[in-house]
Amino acid sequence: MKILAFESSCDETAVAVVEDGRKILSDAIASQADMHALYGGVVPEVASRKHVEAIAGLTQQALREAGCTKDDIDAVAVTYAPGLIGAVLVGLSFAKSVSYAWDVPLIPVHHVRGHIAANYLAFPELKPPFLALAISGGNTLIVDVRDYTDLHILGATRDDAAGECFDKAARVLGLPYPGGKPMDELAHGSRGGVYKLPHAKVDGAELDMSFSGLKTAVVNLAHHASQTGEGLDRAALARDFTQAVSDELVPRAMKAAKLAGRRVIAAGGGVAANSFIRADLEQACRKAGYQLFVPPLKLCGDNGAMIGAQGYYEYLAGHTAGMELNAYATREIERSI
Ligand code: KG4
């Protein structure tokens, strides 16, 4: 079964063709990051307009690169939530029109389910159940993936997402948007251990996380340094900050796996590209005797193929929608539609 998949929830327009949920036939992406970098973050209205400009051409590109015509496409999958509402609506409206015009089923896909499903593309052997750590620019979740479309939240951030925290901390360190990758690179220039940063605990919810205190601490350190004229060891701060984020995520993921009785962990989302977090996860899983899956870098960030992968399993579970399907800025990952 060949699925044409659309993703437009933030600042990447992406269209892919995926076969049977596991094989990428094409994965066309147009990033708007350079445009938003001018403003230090995503400007929602600009994102929507850029999606409108890109989506038709990308669809033609994805079909061409997959060697497909419209007659080869069996269904359309699309991110319908969560994300910037105007941005999601562009992809959703386009996907609806394709579904209607070509008379193929329309499959709504939750964006974060897609990030987890990126692992199905990279690792043919991976099958639920497993424990997922979904860490992206807008979401930070620890999820028990009981089956492809049966997901249960075990832990979540109470405030900022991990990626958002990376982007804000990077901004005060003078790094360009999106800040995760440049922070990763900067952190390699230090062994850290210089700055003491806060670690959050949520009373009565040991698997929940909080990143806003950490973000504020980095902002305060940077402002203090510039006001007093004291130097700031940017590389050490990047390294210590990254370690603090990793210390929020990795031990909780390990604990969640233990509580849920899972011995397989899969990570996903843009922050899963972080070299230190990947290394910490690897080390913790090796020590615990767990199997770890982390997608290759290009499948960590937003892409259309991950929507096609999850879309296949949503389709098998009967989760299709009609033209009444709406877009949502927020939506629980546990809801199939
Ligand atoms: O998954 P993604 O492309 O978009 C969302 O679904 O939100 O994630 C984007 C986020 C950004 O916050 C970006 O700074 C972060 O992922 N990111 C990283 C790295 N590469 C991207 N964060 C930490 N280390 C990285 N190497």
XYZ file of C-alpha atoms and ligand atoms in Angstrom:
363
model
C 0.000 0.000 0.000
C 1.420 3.373 -1.046
C 0.573 6.384 1.079
C 1.143 10.008 0.088
C 1.889 11.786 3.362
C 1.831 15.482 4.290
C 3.446 17.289 7.224
C 3.148 21.046 7.827
C 2.766 21.468 11.593
C 5.629 23.928 12.108
C 8.301 25.298 9.793
C 8.930 22.340 7.488
C 6.687 21.568 4.556
C 7.143 17.875 3.832
C 5.575 15.410 1.412
C 6.553 11.751 1.154
C 5.498 8.485 -0.428
C 5.767 5.511 1.938
C 5.083 1.874 1.145
C 3.459 -0.403 3.730
C 4.475 1.904 6.580
C 8.119 0.868 6.394
C 9.698 1.828 3.087
C 10.437 5.409 2.043
C 9.908 5.844 -1.687
C 10.442 9.600 -1.477
C 10.732 12.235 1.245
C 10.646 15.824 -0.039
C 11.207 18.582 2.514
C 11.269 22.377 2.229
C 12.570 23.966 5.407
C 11.659 27.552 6.269
C 14.201 27.736 9.104
C 16.359 30.375 7.350
C 13.365 32.679 7.020
C 12.371 32.321 10.706
C 16.007 32.691 11.805
C 15.667 36.381 10.891
C 13.186 36.700 13.779
C 14.858 34.288 16.216
C 11.903 31.877 16.147
C 8.957 30.695 14.083
C 6.520 33.399 12.987
C 3.239 31.475 12.602
C 1.687 33.600 9.858
C 4.880 33.474 7.803
C 4.998 29.683 8.284
C 1.450 29.275 6.947
C 2.174 31.388 3.877
C 5.382 29.492 3.114
C 3.527 26.165 3.378
C 0.993 27.424 0.829
C 3.781 28.356 -1.576
C 5.651 25.059 -1.216
C 3.114 22.288 -0.891
C 1.955 21.760 -4.484
C 5.481 21.720 -5.921
C 6.690 19.383 -3.174
C 3.826 17.003 -3.900
C 4.885 16.800 -7.544
C 8.488 16.293 -6.435
C 7.560 13.515 -3.975
C 5.527 11.674 -6.633
C 8.269 12.076 -9.244
C 11.040 10.887 -6.920
C 8.933 7.883 -5.888
C 8.341 7.032 -9.543
C 4.601 7.262 -8.922
C 1.608 8.851 -10.581
C -1.649 9.581 -8.788
C -2.938 6.159 -9.875
C -0.310 4.447 -7.689
C -1.433 6.209 -4.496
C -3.776 4.188 -2.269
C -4.354 6.727 0.524
C -3.397 10.156 1.826
C -2.066 10.661 5.369
C -1.723 14.057 6.999
C -0.681 15.665 10.277
C -3.957 17.016 11.702
C -2.554 17.875 15.180
C -0.763 19.217 17.158
C 1.050 22.253 15.797
C 0.680 25.869 14.719
C -2.956 25.904 13.743
C -2.594 27.902 10.524
C 0.337 25.765 9.442
C -1.466 22.486 10.168
C -4.523 23.747 8.285
C -2.532 24.279 5.093
C -1.361 20.645 4.967
C -4.743 19.351 6.064
C -6.679 21.342 3.471
C -4.313 20.266 0.715
C -4.465 16.607 1.791
C -8.260 16.749 1.890
C -8.421 18.108 -1.628
C -6.064 15.364 -2.887
C -8.099 12.700 -1.097
C -11.336 14.058 -2.564
C -10.036 14.568 -6.093
C -8.279 11.188 -6.317
C -10.999 9.359 -4.366
C -8.586 7.761 -1.875
C -8.964 7.468 1.924
C -7.864 10.327 4.186
C -5.856 9.262 7.249
C -5.386 11.730 10.131
C -2.038 11.348 11.922
C -1.005 12.823 15.267
C 2.346 14.541 14.699
C 4.050 13.043 17.763
C 2.850 9.550 16.853
C 4.676 10.283 13.605
C 7.922 11.119 15.412
C 7.753 7.760 17.172
C 6.909 6.003 13.893
C 10.083 7.381 12.284
C 11.685 4.386 13.975
C 9.568 1.957 11.905
C 11.217 3.362 8.780
C 14.736 2.934 10.088
C 14.343 -0.339 11.986
C 12.278 -3.060 10.280
C 12.567 -5.266 13.363
C 10.942 -2.735 15.709
C 7.394 -3.631 16.704
C 5.281 -2.547 19.686
C 5.178 -2.867 22.589
C 7.998 -0.498 23.540
C 8.662 2.646 25.534
C 8.927 5.848 23.491
C 10.701 9.081 24.349
C 9.279 11.762 22.058
C 11.372 14.916 22.298
C 10.770 17.673 19.801
C 10.437 21.426 19.504
C 6.853 21.465 20.713
C 6.396 18.222 22.650
C 8.152 16.182 25.317
C 6.460 12.919 26.191
C 7.268 9.523 27.647
C 4.821 7.112 26.073
C 4.039 3.435 26.491
C 3.451 2.235 22.918
C 1.281 -0.809 23.620
C 0.402 -1.229 19.974
C 0.830 0.837 16.814
C -2.248 2.927 17.603
C -2.626 2.233 21.317
C -0.433 4.757 23.121
C -0.473 5.660 26.780
C 1.258 8.722 28.290
C 3.466 7.934 31.295
C 5.188 11.296 31.616
C 5.062 14.736 30.041
C 6.565 18.169 30.407
C 4.503 20.488 32.570
C 5.704 23.580 30.726
C 8.208 24.016 27.883
C 9.214 21.265 25.486
C 12.860 20.172 25.496
C 13.457 21.595 22.004
C 11.865 24.912 22.895
C 14.221 25.073 25.872
C 17.217 24.389 23.591
C 16.081 27.130 21.213
C 15.616 29.754 23.962
C 18.912 28.905 25.695
C 20.698 29.017 22.344
C 19.251 32.437 21.609
C 20.734 33.993 24.760
C 24.061 32.390 23.861
C 23.901 34.231 20.535
C 23.317 31.130 18.441
C 21.028 31.101 15.403
C 17.529 29.580 15.285
C 16.865 26.662 15.523
C 19.349 26.451 18.360
C 19.522 22.721 19.077
C 22.168 21.794 16.524
C 24.488 24.785 17.152
C 24.178 24.150 20.923
C 25.182 20.548 20.327
C 28.229 21.685 18.352
C 29.191 24.378 20.882
C 28.887 21.914 23.794
C 31.555 19.701 22.223
C 34.072 22.457 22.988
C 33.891 21.883 26.757
C 33.849 19.129 29.336
C 31.335 21.142 31.390
C 31.037 21.038 35.164
C 31.257 24.839 35.385
C 27.650 25.975 35.829
C 25.252 24.612 38.401
C 21.809 24.424 36.828
C 18.493 23.460 38.425
C 16.918 20.035 38.153
C 13.151 19.974 38.376
C 10.973 17.468 40.193
C 7.197 17.407 39.935
C 5.624 16.456 43.250
C 3.679 13.219 43.017
C 4.487 12.703 39.316
C 8.010 11.377 39.107
C 7.872 10.850 35.328
C 6.681 14.370 34.541
C 9.247 16.978 33.567
C 9.744 20.724 33.659
C 12.134 22.805 31.575
C 11.092 26.389 32.272
C 13.286 26.758 35.385
C 16.288 25.523 33.457
C 15.559 27.942 30.622
C 15.228 30.852 33.045
C 18.475 29.887 34.786
C 20.403 30.046 31.494
C 18.764 33.360 30.562
C 19.662 34.805 33.996
C 23.257 33.591 33.773
C 23.681 35.192 30.368
C 22.065 38.478 31.429
C 24.099 38.592 34.635
C 27.299 38.065 32.659
C 26.493 40.838 30.193
C 25.390 43.290 32.921
C 28.428 42.735 35.136
C 30.851 42.374 32.280
C 31.920 39.000 33.667
C 32.882 36.563 30.992
C 30.624 33.690 30.087
C 32.104 30.323 29.157
C 29.596 29.702 26.386
C 30.834 26.218 25.537
C 30.727 25.146 29.193
C 27.237 26.579 29.584
C 26.066 24.782 26.442
C 27.580 21.537 27.781
C 26.127 21.907 31.279
C 22.748 22.917 29.892
C 22.659 19.909 27.577
C 23.586 17.642 30.472
C 20.789 19.133 32.560
C 18.260 18.426 29.770
C 19.591 14.912 29.377
C 19.331 14.363 33.129
C 15.654 15.343 32.947
C 14.968 12.928 30.124
C 17.133 9.838 30.297
C 16.627 8.647 33.909
C 12.862 9.207 33.574
C 12.716 7.222 30.351
C 14.604 4.393 32.040
C 12.320 4.482 35.063
C 9.220 4.526 32.847
C 10.462 1.509 30.913
C 10.982 -0.348 34.155
C 7.534 0.578 35.497
C 5.838 -0.374 32.229
C 7.816 -3.605 31.971
C 9.378 -2.668 28.617
C 12.900 -3.641 27.633
C 12.895 -1.717 24.356
C 13.150 2.087 24.135
C 12.649 4.152 20.975
C 13.379 7.873 20.852
C 12.152 10.375 18.286
C 11.814 14.080 17.505
C 14.344 16.810 16.747
C 16.014 16.704 20.172
C 16.734 12.982 19.679
C 19.371 14.233 17.220
C 21.397 15.561 20.166
C 24.699 13.711 20.353
C 24.988 13.882 24.171
C 21.414 12.741 24.790
C 21.877 9.896 22.319
C 25.087 8.865 24.078
C 23.461 9.021 27.525
C 20.507 6.949 26.300
C 22.869 4.395 24.771
C 24.875 4.117 27.951
C 21.809 3.805 30.188
C 20.214 1.186 27.941
C 23.445 -0.808 27.702
C 23.695 -0.807 31.485
C 20.078 -1.890 31.934
C 20.249 -4.470 29.149
C 17.565 -2.671 27.141
C 17.451 -2.383 23.379
C 17.568 1.214 22.098
C 16.326 2.599 18.793
C 17.019 6.179 17.721
C 16.287 7.223 14.128
C 19.060 8.556 11.876
C 19.394 12.338 12.114
C 17.320 13.136 9.029
C 14.345 11.229 10.432
C 14.545 12.912 13.857
C 13.321 16.294 12.630
C 9.953 16.889 10.991
C 9.449 14.904 7.790
C 6.617 13.500 5.735
C 7.815 9.890 5.755
C 7.130 9.487 9.484
C 3.516 10.573 8.847
C 3.247 7.982 6.087
C 4.641 5.312 8.425
C 2.188 6.019 11.238
C -0.582 6.620 8.683
C -0.250 3.038 7.447
C -0.919 1.636 10.910
C -3.755 4.108 11.520
C -5.300 2.915 8.255
C -4.991 -0.751 9.261
C -6.775 0.140 12.525
C -9.617 1.744 10.539
C -8.745 5.305 11.520
C -9.773 7.248 8.437
C -11.718 10.509 8.256
C -14.022 12.427 5.974
C -13.973 16.004 4.740
C -15.225 17.178 8.150
C -11.792 16.455 9.674
C -10.507 19.502 11.557
C -7.028 20.667 12.560
C -6.067 21.025 16.239
C -3.288 23.051 17.843
C -3.225 20.612 20.754
C -4.474 17.041 20.880
C -3.684 14.162 23.224
C -1.462 11.516 21.667
C -3.730 8.869 23.161
C -6.643 9.860 20.891
C -6.568 8.167 17.515
C -8.745 10.779 15.831
O 10.977 17.438 15.704
P 11.286 18.814 15.287
O 11.927 19.026 13.936
O 10.003 19.731 15.300
C 8.912 19.526 16.121
O 8.132 18.562 15.876
O 8.767 20.328 17.082
O 12.186 19.415 16.421
C 12.773 20.665 16.316
C 13.563 20.908 17.577
C 14.117 22.316 17.666
O 13.800 22.828 18.928
C 15.611 22.104 17.473
O 16.408 23.083 18.119
C 15.790 20.744 18.109
O 14.674 20.005 17.668
N 17.045 20.086 17.693
C 18.010 19.736 18.555
C 19.072 19.200 17.792
N 18.700 19.237 16.488
C 17.443 19.778 16.448
N 18.072 19.844 19.907
C 19.188 19.425 20.505
N 20.257 18.924 19.845
C 20.247 18.790 18.499
N 21.304 18.280 17.849
